[in-house]
Coordinates of C-alpha atoms in Angstrom, one line a residue:
X1268 CA -29.3 -26.6 17.7
X1269 CA -28.4 -23.6 19.8
X1270 CA -24.8 -23.6 21.2
X1271 CA -24.4 -23.6 24.8
X1272 CA -22.5 -20.6 26.1
X1273 CA -20.4 -21.0 29.8
X1274 CA -20.7 -17.3 30.3
X1275 CA -24.3 -15.6 31.2
X1276 CA -23.8 -11.6 30.4
X1277 CA -25.1 -9.2 33.0
X1278 CA -25.5 -6.1 31.6
X1279 CA -25.1 -2.7 33.6
X1280 CA -27.1 0.1 31.7
X1281 CA -25.8 3.6 32.9
X1282 CA -26.1 7.3 31.5
X1283 CA -22.8 8.9 32.4
X1284 CA -24.7 12.1 32.2
X1285 CA -26.4 11.6 35.1
X1286 CA -24.4 8.8 36.7
X1287 CA -21.8 11.0 38.5
X1288 CA -23.8 14.0 39.1
X1289 CA -23.9 14.9 42.7
X1290 CA -25.8 18.3 42.3
X1291 CA -28.7 18.6 45.0
X1292 CA -30.4 21.8 44.0
X1293 CA -32.0 21.3 40.7
X1294 CA -34.0 23.4 38.5
X1295 CA -36.6 22.2 36.1
X1296 CA -35.6 22.6 32.5
X1297 CA -32.0 23.8 34.0
X1298 CA -28.8 24.2 31.9
X1299 CA -25.9 22.2 32.5
X1300 CA -24.6 25.1 34.6
X1301 CA -27.4 25.3 36.7
X1302 CA -28.0 21.5 37.3
X1303 CA -24.4 20.0 36.4
X1304 CA -23.4 16.8 34.6
X1305 CA -21.7 13.7 35.2
X1306 CA -18.3 12.8 33.6
X1307 CA -16.4 9.8 32.5
X1308 CA -14.1 10.5 35.1
X1309 CA -16.7 9.5 37.5
X1310 CA -16.4 6.0 36.6
X1311 CA -13.3 5.7 39.0
X1312 CA -11.9 2.2 39.6
X1313 CA -13.5 2.1 43.0
X1314 CA -16.7 2.9 41.2
X1315 CA -16.3 0.2 38.6
X1316 CA -15.6 -2.5 41.2
X1317 CA -18.8 -1.7 43.0
X1318 CA -20.6 -2.2 39.6
X1319 CA -18.9 -5.4 39.0
X1320 CA -20.0 -6.3 42.7
X1321 CA -23.4 -6.6 41.0
X1322 CA -22.3 -9.6 39.0
X1323 CA -21.9 -7.5 35.8
X1324 CA -20.0 -8.5 32.8
X1325 CA -20.7 -5.8 30.6
X1326 CA -21.4 -2.0 31.0
X1327 CA -23.6 -0.1 28.3
X1328 CA -22.6 3.3 28.4
X1329 CA -25.6 5.1 27.2
X1330 CA -25.3 8.4 25.4
X1331 CA -21.6 8.4 24.6
X1332 CA -21.6 9.3 20.9
X1333 CA -22.0 13.4 20.2
X1334 CA -25.4 14.3 19.9
X1335 CA -27.7 17.4 19.5
X1336 CA -27.6 19.7 22.5
X1337 CA -28.8 23.1 23.5
X1338 CA -25.2 23.9 25.3
X1339 CA -23.0 26.0 23.3
X1340 CA -19.7 24.4 22.6
X1341 CA -18.7 26.5 19.5
X1342 CA -15.6 27.4 21.2
X1343 CA -14.4 24.0 20.9
X1344 CA -15.4 24.1 17.2
X1345 CA -18.8 22.3 17.8
X1346 CA -21.5 23.5 15.5
X1347 CA -24.2 24.8 17.7
X1348 CA -27.7 23.4 17.1
X1349 CA -31.0 25.3 16.6
X1350 CA -33.0 25.1 20.0
X1351 CA -36.2 24.1 17.7
X1352 CA -34.7 20.7 16.9
X1353 CA -33.4 19.9 20.2
X1354 CA -35.4 18.0 22.8
X1355 CA -34.5 19.2 26.5
X1356 CA -31.7 21.3 27.5
X1357 CA -29.2 18.3 27.3
X1358 CA -31.0 16.7 24.0
X1359 CA -31.7 13.1 23.0
X1360 CA -28.5 11.0 22.8
X1361 CA -30.7 9.3 19.9
X1362 CA -30.3 12.3 17.7
X1363 CA -26.7 11.9 16.9
X1364 CA -25.0 14.8 15.3
X1365 CA -21.5 13.5 14.6
X1366 CA -20.9 9.8 14.3
X1367 CA -17.2 10.0 14.7
X1368 CA -17.2 12.2 18.2
X1369 CA -17.8 12.0 21.7
X1370 CA -20.5 13.9 23.7
X1371 CA -18.8 16.9 25.0
X1372 CA -20.9 16.8 28.4
X1373 CA -19.0 13.9 29.5
X1374 CA -15.3 15.1 29.1
X1375 CA -13.6 17.1 32.0
X1376 CA -11.4 18.6 29.0
X1377 CA -13.6 18.9 26.0
X1378 CA -10.5 19.1 23.9
X1379 CA -9.5 15.7 25.0
X1380 CA -12.9 14.0 24.8
X1381 CA -12.0 10.9 22.8
X1382 CA -8.9 10.4 24.8
X1383 CA -11.1 10.4 28.0
X1384 CA -13.7 7.9 26.4
X1385 CA -10.6 5.6 25.6
X1386 CA -9.5 5.9 29.1
X1387 CA -12.8 4.7 30.2
X1388 CA -12.6 1.7 28.2
X1389 CA -9.4 0.7 29.4
X1390 CA -10.5 1.4 33.2
X1391 CA -13.5 -0.8 32.4
X1392 CA -11.7 -3.5 31.0
X1393 CA -9.1 -3.3 34.0
X1394 CA -12.0 -3.7 36.3
X1395 CA -12.8 -7.0 34.5
X1396 CA -15.7 -6.0 32.4
X1397 CA -16.5 -5.0 28.8
X1398 CA -18.0 -2.3 27.2
X1399 CA -21.0 -1.5 25.2
X1400 CA -22.1 1.6 23.6
X1401 CA -25.1 2.8 21.4
X1402 CA -24.9 2.4 17.5
X1403 CA -27.9 4.7 16.1
X1404 CA -28.7 3.7 12.6
X1405 CA -31.9 4.5 11.5
X1406 CA -31.8 8.2 12.0
X1407 CA -29.3 11.5 12.8
X1408 CA -30.1 14.9 14.3
X1409 CA -31.5 17.6 11.9
X1410 CA -28.4 19.5 11.8
X1411 CA -26.1 16.6 11.5
X1412 CA -22.7 17.8 10.9
X1413 CA -19.2 15.8 11.4
X1414 CA -16.4 18.0 12.6
X1415 CA -14.3 15.0 13.8
X1416 CA -14.5 12.7 10.5
X1417 CA -11.4 12.4 8.5
X1418 CA -11.6 14.9 5.4
X1419 CA -11.3 11.7 2.9
X1420 CA -14.7 10.7 4.3
X1421 CA -17.6 12.0 2.7
X1422 CA -20.3 13.8 4.9
X1423 CA -23.9 12.4 5.2
X1424 CA -26.2 14.0 2.5
X1425 CA -23.1 15.9 1.0
X1426 CA -23.9 14.6 -2.3
X1427 CA -27.5 13.8 -2.2
X1428 CA -29.8 14.7 -5.3
X1429 CA -32.4 16.9 -3.1
X1430 CA -34.7 17.1 -6.1
X1431 CA -35.6 13.4 -5.6
X1432 CA -38.0 12.0 -2.9
X1433 CA -35.7 8.6 -3.3
X1434 CA -32.6 7.6 -4.8
X1435 CA -30.8 4.6 -3.9
X1436 CA -27.6 6.8 -3.5
X1437 CA -29.0 9.5 -1.4
X1438 CA -28.3 9.2 2.3
X1439 CA -31.6 10.9 3.4
X1440 CA -35.3 11.0 2.2
X1441 CA -36.6 14.2 0.9
X1442 CA -39.8 16.0 0.3
X1443 CA -39.1 18.2 -3.0
X1444 CA -40.2 21.4 -3.0
X1445 CA -41.4 21.9 0.6
X1446 CA -40.1 23.7 3.7
X1447 CA -40.1 21.8 6.9
X1448 CA -42.8 22.8 9.1
X1449 CA -42.2 22.3 12.7
X1450 CA -45.2 21.9 15.2
X1451 CA -44.1 24.9 17.3
X1452 CA -42.4 28.2 16.4
X1453 CA -39.2 28.3 18.6
X1454 CA -36.8 30.4 17.4
X1455 CA -32.9 30.7 18.1
X1456 CA -31.6 34.2 18.7
X1457 CA -34.7 35.6 16.8
X1458 CA -34.0 33.0 13.7
X1459 CA -36.6 30.2 12.9
X1460 CA -35.2 26.8 12.2
X1461 CA -35.0 26.4 8.2
X1462 CA -35.0 23.4 6.0
X1463 CA -35.4 23.1 2.4
X1464 CA -36.3 20.9 1.0
X1465 CA -37.7 18.9 4.2
X1466 CA -36.3 15.7 5.0
X1467 CA -38.1 12.6 6.3
X1468 CA -38.4 12.3 10.0
X1469 CA -37.0 9.5 11.7
X1470 CA -39.9 7.8 12.6
X1471 CA -40.9 7.1 9.1
X1472 CA -42.9 10.3 8.7
X1473 CA -42.4 11.0 4.9
X1474 CA -44.0 14.4 4.9
X1475 CA -43.0 18.1 5.8
X1476 CA -45.2 18.2 8.7
X1477 CA -43.9 16.3 11.8
X1478 CA -46.0 16.6 14.9
X1479 CA -44.8 16.8 18.5
X1480 CA -45.4 13.2 19.0
X1481 CA -42.9 12.5 16.1
X1482 CA -39.2 12.2 16.2
X1483 CA -39.3 15.8 14.8
X1484 CA -35.7 16.3 15.8
X1485 CA -34.4 13.5 13.6
X1486 CA -34.2 12.6 10.0
X1487 CA -34.5 9.2 8.4
X1488 CA -31.5 7.5 6.8
X1489 CA -31.9 5.8 3.7
X1490 CA -30.7 2.2 3.3
X1491 CA -32.1 1.9 -0.1
X1492 CA -35.7 1.2 0.6
X1493 CA -38.1 3.1 -1.4
X1494 CA -41.0 3.5 1.3
X1495 CA -43.4 5.4 -1.0
X1496 CA -43.4 3.0 -3.8
X1497 CA -44.1 -0.6 -2.3
X1498 CA -41.0 -0.3 0.0
X1499 CA -39.2 -1.7 -2.9
X1500 CA -35.5 -2.4 -2.2
X1501 CA -32.7 -1.2 -4.2
X1502 CA -29.4 -2.9 -2.8
X1503 CA -27.8 -3.7 -6.1
X1504 CA -25.2 -2.1 -6.4
X1505 CA -24.8 -1.6 -2.6
X1506 CA -26.4 1.8 -1.3
X1507 CA -24.1 4.6 -0.4
X1508 CA -25.5 4.8 3.1
X1509 CA -24.2 0.9 3.9
X1510 CA -20.6 1.8 3.2
X1511 CA -20.8 4.8 5.6
X1512 CA -22.6 3.2 8.3
X1513 CA -20.1 0.3 8.1
X1514 CA -17.3 2.8 8.5
X1515 CA -18.6 4.0 11.5
X1516 CA -18.9 0.8 13.3
X1517 CA -15.4 0.0 12.2
X1518 CA -14.5 3.3 13.7
X1519 CA -15.9 2.6 17.0
X1520 CA -15.0 -1.2 17.3
X1521 CA -11.5 0.0 16.7
X1522 CA -11.6 2.0 20.1
X1523 CA -11.4 -1.4 21.7
X1524 CA -15.4 -1.6 22.9
X1525 CA -16.9 -4.8 23.1
X1526 CA -20.4 -4.5 21.6
X1527 CA -23.1 -2.4 20.0
X1528 CA -26.7 -1.7 21.2
X1529 CA -28.3 -1.1 17.9
X1530 CA -31.2 1.4 18.4
X1531 CA -34.5 0.7 16.7
X1532 CA -32.7 -2.1 14.3
X1533 CA -35.9 -3.3 13.1
X1534 CA -36.0 0.2 11.2
X1535 CA -33.1 -0.6 9.0
X1536 CA -33.4 -3.6 6.8
X1537 CA -32.2 -6.7 7.6
X1538 CA -30.0 -7.1 4.1
X1539 CA -27.8 -4.1 5.8
X1540 CA -27.2 -6.4 8.8
X1541 CA -26.8 -9.4 7.2
X1542 CA -24.0 -7.6 5.2
X1543 CA -22.2 -5.4 7.8
X1544 CA -22.2 -7.4 11.0
X1545 CA -20.0 -10.3 9.3
X1546 CA -17.6 -7.4 7.9
X1547 CA -17.4 -6.0 11.5
X1548 CA -17.0 -9.1 13.2
X1549 CA -14.0 -10.2 10.8
X1550 CA -11.8 -7.9 12.2
X1551 CA -13.4 -6.8 15.5
X1552 CA -14.6 -9.4 18.4
X1553 CA -17.5 -7.2 19.1
X1554 CA -21.3 -8.3 19.9
X1555 CA -24.6 -7.0 18.3
X1556 CA -27.7 -6.5 20.6
X1557 CA -30.9 -5.4 18.5
X1558 CA -33.7 -3.4 19.7
X1559 CA -36.5 -5.2 18.0
X1560 CA -39.9 -5.4 18.8
X1561 CA -41.8 -7.0 16.3
X1562 CA -41.8 -10.9 17.1
X1563 CA -42.4 -11.9 13.6
X1564 CA -38.8 -10.4 12.9
X1565 CA -37.1 -12.0 15.6
X1566 CA -35.4 -15.1 13.6
X1567 CA -34.7 -13.1 10.9
X1568 CA -32.6 -10.7 12.6
X1569 CA -30.9 -13.4 14.5
X1570 CA -30.4 -15.9 11.5
X1571 CA -30.1 -13.7 8.5
X1572 CA -28.9 -10.4 10.2
X1573 CA -26.6 -12.1 12.4
X1574 CA -27.5 -10.1 15.7
X1575 CA -26.3 -12.0 18.8
X1576 CA -29.1 -10.8 21.2
X1577 CA -32.6 -9.2 20.5
X1578 CA -34.5 -7.1 23.3
X1579 CA -37.3 -9.3 24.9
X1580 CA -39.6 -6.5 25.5
X1581 CA -42.9 -7.6 24.2
X1582 CA -42.8 -11.2 25.5
X1583 CA -41.2 -11.8 28.8
X1584 CA -40.9 -8.0 29.9
X1585 CA -44.3 -7.1 29.1
X1586 CA -45.7 -10.4 30.8
X1587 CA -43.9 -9.9 34.0
X1588 CA -44.8 -6.4 34.4
X1589 CA -48.6 -7.5 34.1
X1590 CA -47.5 -10.1 36.7
X1591 CA -46.0 -8.3 39.1
X1592 CA -48.9 -5.4 38.8
X1593 CA -51.6 -8.2 39.3
X1594 CA -53.0 -7.5 36.1
X1595 CA -52.1 -11.0 34.6
X1596 CA -51.7 -14.5 36.1
X1597 CA -48.1 -15.9 36.4
X1598 CA -49.4 -18.9 34.4
X1599 CA -49.2 -16.6 31.2
X1600 CA -45.0 -17.0 31.6
X1601 CA -44.6 -20.2 30.2
X1602 CA -46.1 -18.8 26.8
X1603 CA -43.0 -16.5 26.5
X1604 CA -40.5 -19.2 26.3
X1605 CA -42.7 -21.5 24.2
X1606 CA -42.8 -18.7 21.7
X1607 CA -39.0 -18.5 21.5
X1608 CA -38.3 -22.2 20.7
X1609 CA -35.0 -22.1 19.2
X1610 CA -33.7 -18.7 19.9
X1611 CA -34.3 -18.3 23.7
X1612 CA -30.5 -18.0 24.4
X1613 CA -30.5 -15.0 21.9
X1614 CA -33.1 -13.0 24.1
X1615 CA -32.0 -10.2 26.4
X1616 CA -33.9 -9.9 29.4
X1617 CA -34.8 -6.8 31.4
X1618 CA -37.2 -5.4 34.0
X1619 CA -35.9 -1.7 33.2
X1620 CA -34.1 0.2 30.7
X1621 CA -34.4 3.8 29.6
X1622 CA -37.4 3.4 27.6
X1623 CA -39.3 1.9 30.3
X1624 CA -41.0 3.2 33.2
X1625 CA -39.0 2.5 36.8
X1626 CA -40.1 -0.4 38.6
X1627 CA -40.6 1.4 41.6
X1628 CA -42.6 4.2 39.9
X1629 CA -46.0 5.1 40.7
X1630 CA -46.5 4.0 36.9
X1631 CA -45.6 0.4 37.7
X1632 CA -44.8 -1.5 40.7
X1633 CA -44.6 1.7 43.3
X1634 CA -42.7 -0.6 45.6
X1635 CA -39.1 -1.8 44.4
X1636 CA -39.3 -4.9 46.7
X1637 CA -42.3 -6.0 44.5
X1638 CA -39.8 -6.6 41.7
X1639 CA -37.6 -9.3 43.2
X1640 CA -40.1 -12.1 42.1
X1641 CA -39.8 -11.0 38.7
X1642 CA -36.1 -10.6 38.8
X1643 CA -35.9 -14.3 40.0
X1644 CA -37.6 -15.2 36.9
X1645 CA -35.9 -13.1 34.3
X1646 CA -32.3 -13.4 35.5
X1647 CA -32.7 -17.3 36.3
X1648 CA -35.2 -18.7 33.7
X1649 CA -32.5 -19.3 31.1
X1650 CA -28.9 -18.8 29.9
X1651 CA -29.6 -15.8 27.9
X1652 CA -28.3 -12.2 29.1
X1653 CA -29.9 -10.1 31.6
X1654 CA -29.6 -6.2 32.1
X1655 CA -30.4 -3.9 34.9
X1656 CA -30.5 -0.1 34.4
X1657 CA -28.4 2.1 37.0
X1658 CA -30.6 3.1 40.2
X1659 CA -32.9 -0.2 39.6
X1660 CA -30.7 -1.9 42.4
X1661 CA -31.2 1.0 44.7
X1662 CA -35.0 1.4 44.2
X1663 CA -34.9 4.4 42.2
X1664 CA -38.5 5.7 41.6
X1665 CA -37.9 8.1 38.6
X1666 CA -40.5 10.2 40.0
X1667 CA -38.7 13.4 39.3
X1668 CA -40.2 16.1 37.0
X1669 CA -37.0 17.0 35.3
X1670 CA -37.9 19.2 32.2
X1671 CA -38.7 18.0 28.6
X1672 CA -39.1 14.5 30.0
X1673 CA -42.0 15.5 32.5
X1674 CA -43.2 13.4 35.2
X1675 CA -43.4 10.0 33.6
X1676 CA -41.8 7.5 36.0
X1677 CA -38.6 7.3 33.8
X1678 CA -34.9 8.9 34.4
X1679 CA -34.7 11.7 32.0
X1680 CA -32.7 11.0 28.9
X1681 CA -33.2 14.7 27.6
X1682 CA -32.5 17.0 30.4
X1683 CA -29.5 17.7 32.9
X1684 CA -30.2 16.0 36.1
X1685 CA -28.9 14.1 39.1
X1686 CA -30.6 11.1 40.6
X1687 CA -30.7 10.8 44.3
X1688 CA -30.6 7.1 45.0
X1689 CA -27.1 7.1 43.1
X1690 CA -25.8 10.1 44.9
X1691 CA -26.6 8.6 48.1
X1692 CA -25.1 5.2 46.9
X1693 CA -22.1 7.1 46.0
X1694 CA -21.6 9.1 49.3
X1695 CA -19.0 11.5 48.2
X1696 CA -16.9 9.0 46.0
X1697 CA -16.9 6.3 48.8
X1698 CA -19.6 4.2 46.8
X1699 CA -20.2 2.2 50.4
X1700 CA -24.0 3.2 50.3
X1701 CA -23.7 5.5 53.3
X1702 CA -26.5 7.7 52.6
X1703 CA -28.8 4.9 51.4
X1704 CA -31.8 3.5 53.7
X1705 CA -31.9 0.1 55.3
X1706 CA -34.3 -0.8 53.0
X1707 CA -32.4 0.4 49.7
X1708 CA -29.1 -1.4 51.3
X1709 CA -31.0 -4.5 51.6
X1710 CA -32.7 -4.3 48.0
X1711 CA -29.1 -3.9 46.6
X1712 CA -27.8 -6.6 48.5
X1713 CA -30.7 -8.8 47.1
X1714 CA -30.0 -7.7 43.7
X1715 CA -25.8 -8.7 44.2
X1716 CA -27.1 -11.9 45.6
X1717 CA -29.6 -12.9 42.7
X1718 CA -27.3 -11.7 39.8
X1719 CA -24.2 -13.5 41.1
X1720 CA -26.2 -16.7 41.3
X1721 CA -27.1 -15.9 37.8
X1722 CA -23.5 -15.2 36.8
X1723 CA -21.7 -18.0 38.6
X1724 CA -24.2 -21.0 39.0
X1725 CA -23.4 -23.5 36.0
X1726 CA -26.8 -24.6 36.3
X1727 CA -28.0 -21.0 35.5
X1728 CA -25.2 -20.3 33.0
X1729 CA -25.4 -23.8 31.1
X1730 CA -28.2 -25.8 32.5
X1731 CA -31.3 -27.2 31.1
X1732 CA -34.6 -25.8 31.8
X1733 CA -38.1 -27.3 32.9
X1734 CA -41.0 -25.4 33.6
X1735 CA -43.2 -26.8 36.2
X1736 CA -46.3 -24.8 35.9
X1737 CA -48.4 -27.7 33.9
X1738 CA -47.6 -29.9 36.6
X1739 CA -49.3 -27.6 39.2
X1740 CA -52.3 -26.5 37.4
X1741 CA -54.9 -28.3 39.6
X1742 CA -52.6 -28.3 42.8
X1743 CA -54.9 -26.3 45.2
X1744 CA -51.8 -25.7 47.5
X1745 CA -50.1 -23.9 44.7
X1746 CA -51.5 -20.4 43.4
X1747 CA -50.3 -20.5 39.6
X1748 CA -51.8 -16.8 39.4
X1749 CA -49.2 -15.9 41.9
X1750 CA -46.5 -18.0 41.8
X1751 CA -44.0 -19.5 39.2
X1752 CA -41.8 -22.6 39.7
X1753 CA -39.3 -24.0 37.4
X1754 CA -36.1 -26.2 37.5
X1755 CA -32.6 -25.7 36.2
X1756 CA -30.0 -28.7 35.7
X1757 CA -26.5 -29.2 35.0
X1758 CA -24.6 -32.4 35.5
X1759 CA -25.1 -33.1 39.4
X1760 CA -26.9 -30.3 40.3
X1761 CA -30.4 -29.2 40.4
X1762 CA -32.0 -25.7 41.1
X1763 CA -35.7 -25.4 42.0
X1764 CA -36.9 -21.7 41.8
X1765 CA -40.1 -20.6 43.2
X1766 CA -41.3 -17.0 42.6
X1767 CA -44.0 -15.3 44.6
X1768 CA -45.6 -12.4 43.3
X1769 CA -48.0 -11.5 46.4
X1770 CA -47.4 -9.2 48.7
X1771 CA -47.6 -11.7 51.7
X1772 CA -45.5 -14.8 52.9
X1773 CA -46.8 -17.8 51.2
X1774 CA -46.7 -21.5 52.1
X1775 CA -46.6 -23.8 48.8
X1776 CA -46.5 -27.4 47.8
X1777 CA -44.7 -27.9 44.6
X1778 CA -45.4 -30.9 42.2
X1779 CA -42.5 -32.4 40.5
X1780 CA -43.6 -34.7 37.7
X1781 CA -42.0 -37.8 36.4
X1782 CA -41.2 -36.0 33.1
X1783 CA -38.9 -33.5 34.9
X1784 CA -36.9 -36.5 36.5
X1785 CA -36.8 -38.4 33.0
X1786 CA -36.1 -35.5 31.0
X1787 CA -33.4 -33.9 33.3
X1788 CA -32.0 -37.1 34.3
X1789 CA -32.6 -36.8 38.0
X1790 CA -33.2 -39.8 40.4
X1791 CA -36.4 -39.8 42.1
X1792 CA -36.5 -39.7 45.8
X1793 CA -32.4 -39.6 46.2
X1794 CA -30.9 -37.6 49.2
X1795 CA -29.2 -34.6 48.4
X1796 CA -27.5 -31.5 49.9
X1797 CA -29.9 -28.6 49.9
X1798 CA -28.7 -25.3 49.8
X1799 CA -30.7 -22.1 49.8
X1800 CA -28.6 -20.1 47.7
X1801 CA -30.4 -17.0 49.1
X1802 CA -29.0 -17.3 52.4
X1803 CA -26.4 -19.9 52.4
X1804 CA -28.3 -22.2 54.7
X1805 CA -27.6 -26.0 54.1
X1806 CA -29.7 -29.2 54.6
X1807 CA -30.3 -32.7 53.5
X1808 CA -33.5 -33.1 51.1
X1809 CA -35.0 -34.6 48.3
X1810 CA -37.0 -34.3 45.4
X1811 CA -39.7 -37.0 44.5
X1812 CA -42.9 -37.6 42.5
X1813 CA -44.5 -39.1 45.6
X1814 CA -45.2 -36.1 47.3
X1815 CA -45.0 -32.4 46.6
X1816 CA -42.0 -30.4 47.9
X1817 CA -43.1 -27.8 50.8
X1818 CA -41.4 -24.6 50.7
X1819 CA -42.2 -21.2 52.5
X1820 CA -41.9 -18.2 50.2
X1821 CA -41.3 -14.6 51.3
X1822 CA -43.3 -11.8 50.1
X1823 CA -42.5 -10.5 46.6
X1824 CA -39.5 -12.8 46.5
X1825 CA -38.8 -16.6 46.2
X1826 CA -36.6 -19.6 46.8
X1827 CA -33.5 -20.6 45.2
X1828 CA -32.8 -24.0 46.2
X1829 CA -29.6 -26.0 45.1
X1830 CA -29.7 -29.7 45.3
X1831 CA -26.4 -31.5 44.8
X1832 CA -26.0 -35.2 44.5

């Protein structure tokens, strides 16, 4: 039996690196000096209040911890990275260089970068929202070195036996006797990158020859699994890496953050999470969100690993993307929740994040308005959290060719860049959307409306769910390829949600079966106040098995109708 939650989390994922950057003249592969960079200070109280307007309960500040970069910060006693093992000019936020430090790009005064982050956490809390940051447990930058950790903390790899490919107490995996061979010959001031013996690459490449398609800029951390010998596990005694990663989690939890989004959590043995998460939660009230893509592992990482939430990527995201693009019928959606019986409330829904292509890009729906129908389903279907990606609510297309990222329909995580929709919304610090188009303003208002319904309506945050698709399979006035309908119920309120995935207005008749009335405890054909939660319009209406409920659906959108008895 799952515990009911009274609050529905709405997460706003944002890259500080480009959120506040207002530079308009951008150069492909440009440096920090050429293209500029956003700062923590760009999240002013006004900016935060406008983010909260979306119904936001949590902000995931992505790319906070210091990572490898081509920008030279040696003046601040930060070790320089070799250009051959950095992706893009800014570097990947998932190639951590120092687990105990802040990305210097994000500070107005680099020497005060930790204090500026702590001030951001405090401002976010004062604005009524909580803070999530990344924890990257599976791999680190090739040249990992902490200049910020306490002297009594042993450096990763400091005491490794590099003559062994695997040792339970090593922090890294090695290819003894072999130098690392990179897929290119980039040098740095005439010096080629040198690594001997080679370390295994972050995406489980256990040889000395990573390719361009590998995570060649990272090295794999050793949690006590011998991958080359039957994946045998060596967890007793507790591996050295476990203690070091627990200390890192406690360090950041002590900064008064509220949660961790754990990168590629499924590449770390569930036994580590089973051990570490309760130890962290014993002292700090933080949540843990896991990036897990293998459905066969979901229940293990929830019930054994103690994760609060997991990405629902291969289920609902992939299904809704196919439906929005006309590649699959809406009747495929019920299989998503059916496969998650007992764990639905632990899944994190989304239509965009930094790994996925922008909804409005040429690679996805092309038109941002086409995503509203998917938003209605993803945000309102169950009590579990929902996440949006900064700029999604403005129709950001991600169709810039920024540099290393290339033209891929994503907003770069590797390059110094600025996002035009966010600049126009920011409007010189007014955050009034003054430079947005009418269509962009309307889109943002739709997101505000729907996400606040998700956050504020008890039937959504706590209520029961009833899928209506099976009752409309043979309904000739309902197209189950292009429409999806369901009910939410709490106490004396019932909400009917009908999503329309077509690009034209549709008039549909929705059958409400006897099972729905019986299961949800609704009285058949009883007069109720019907309120259109998208428009605020009220009337008197009823739901009954005697005849279908008639509703007119806007193109690429839908209706959210609340019946109060």
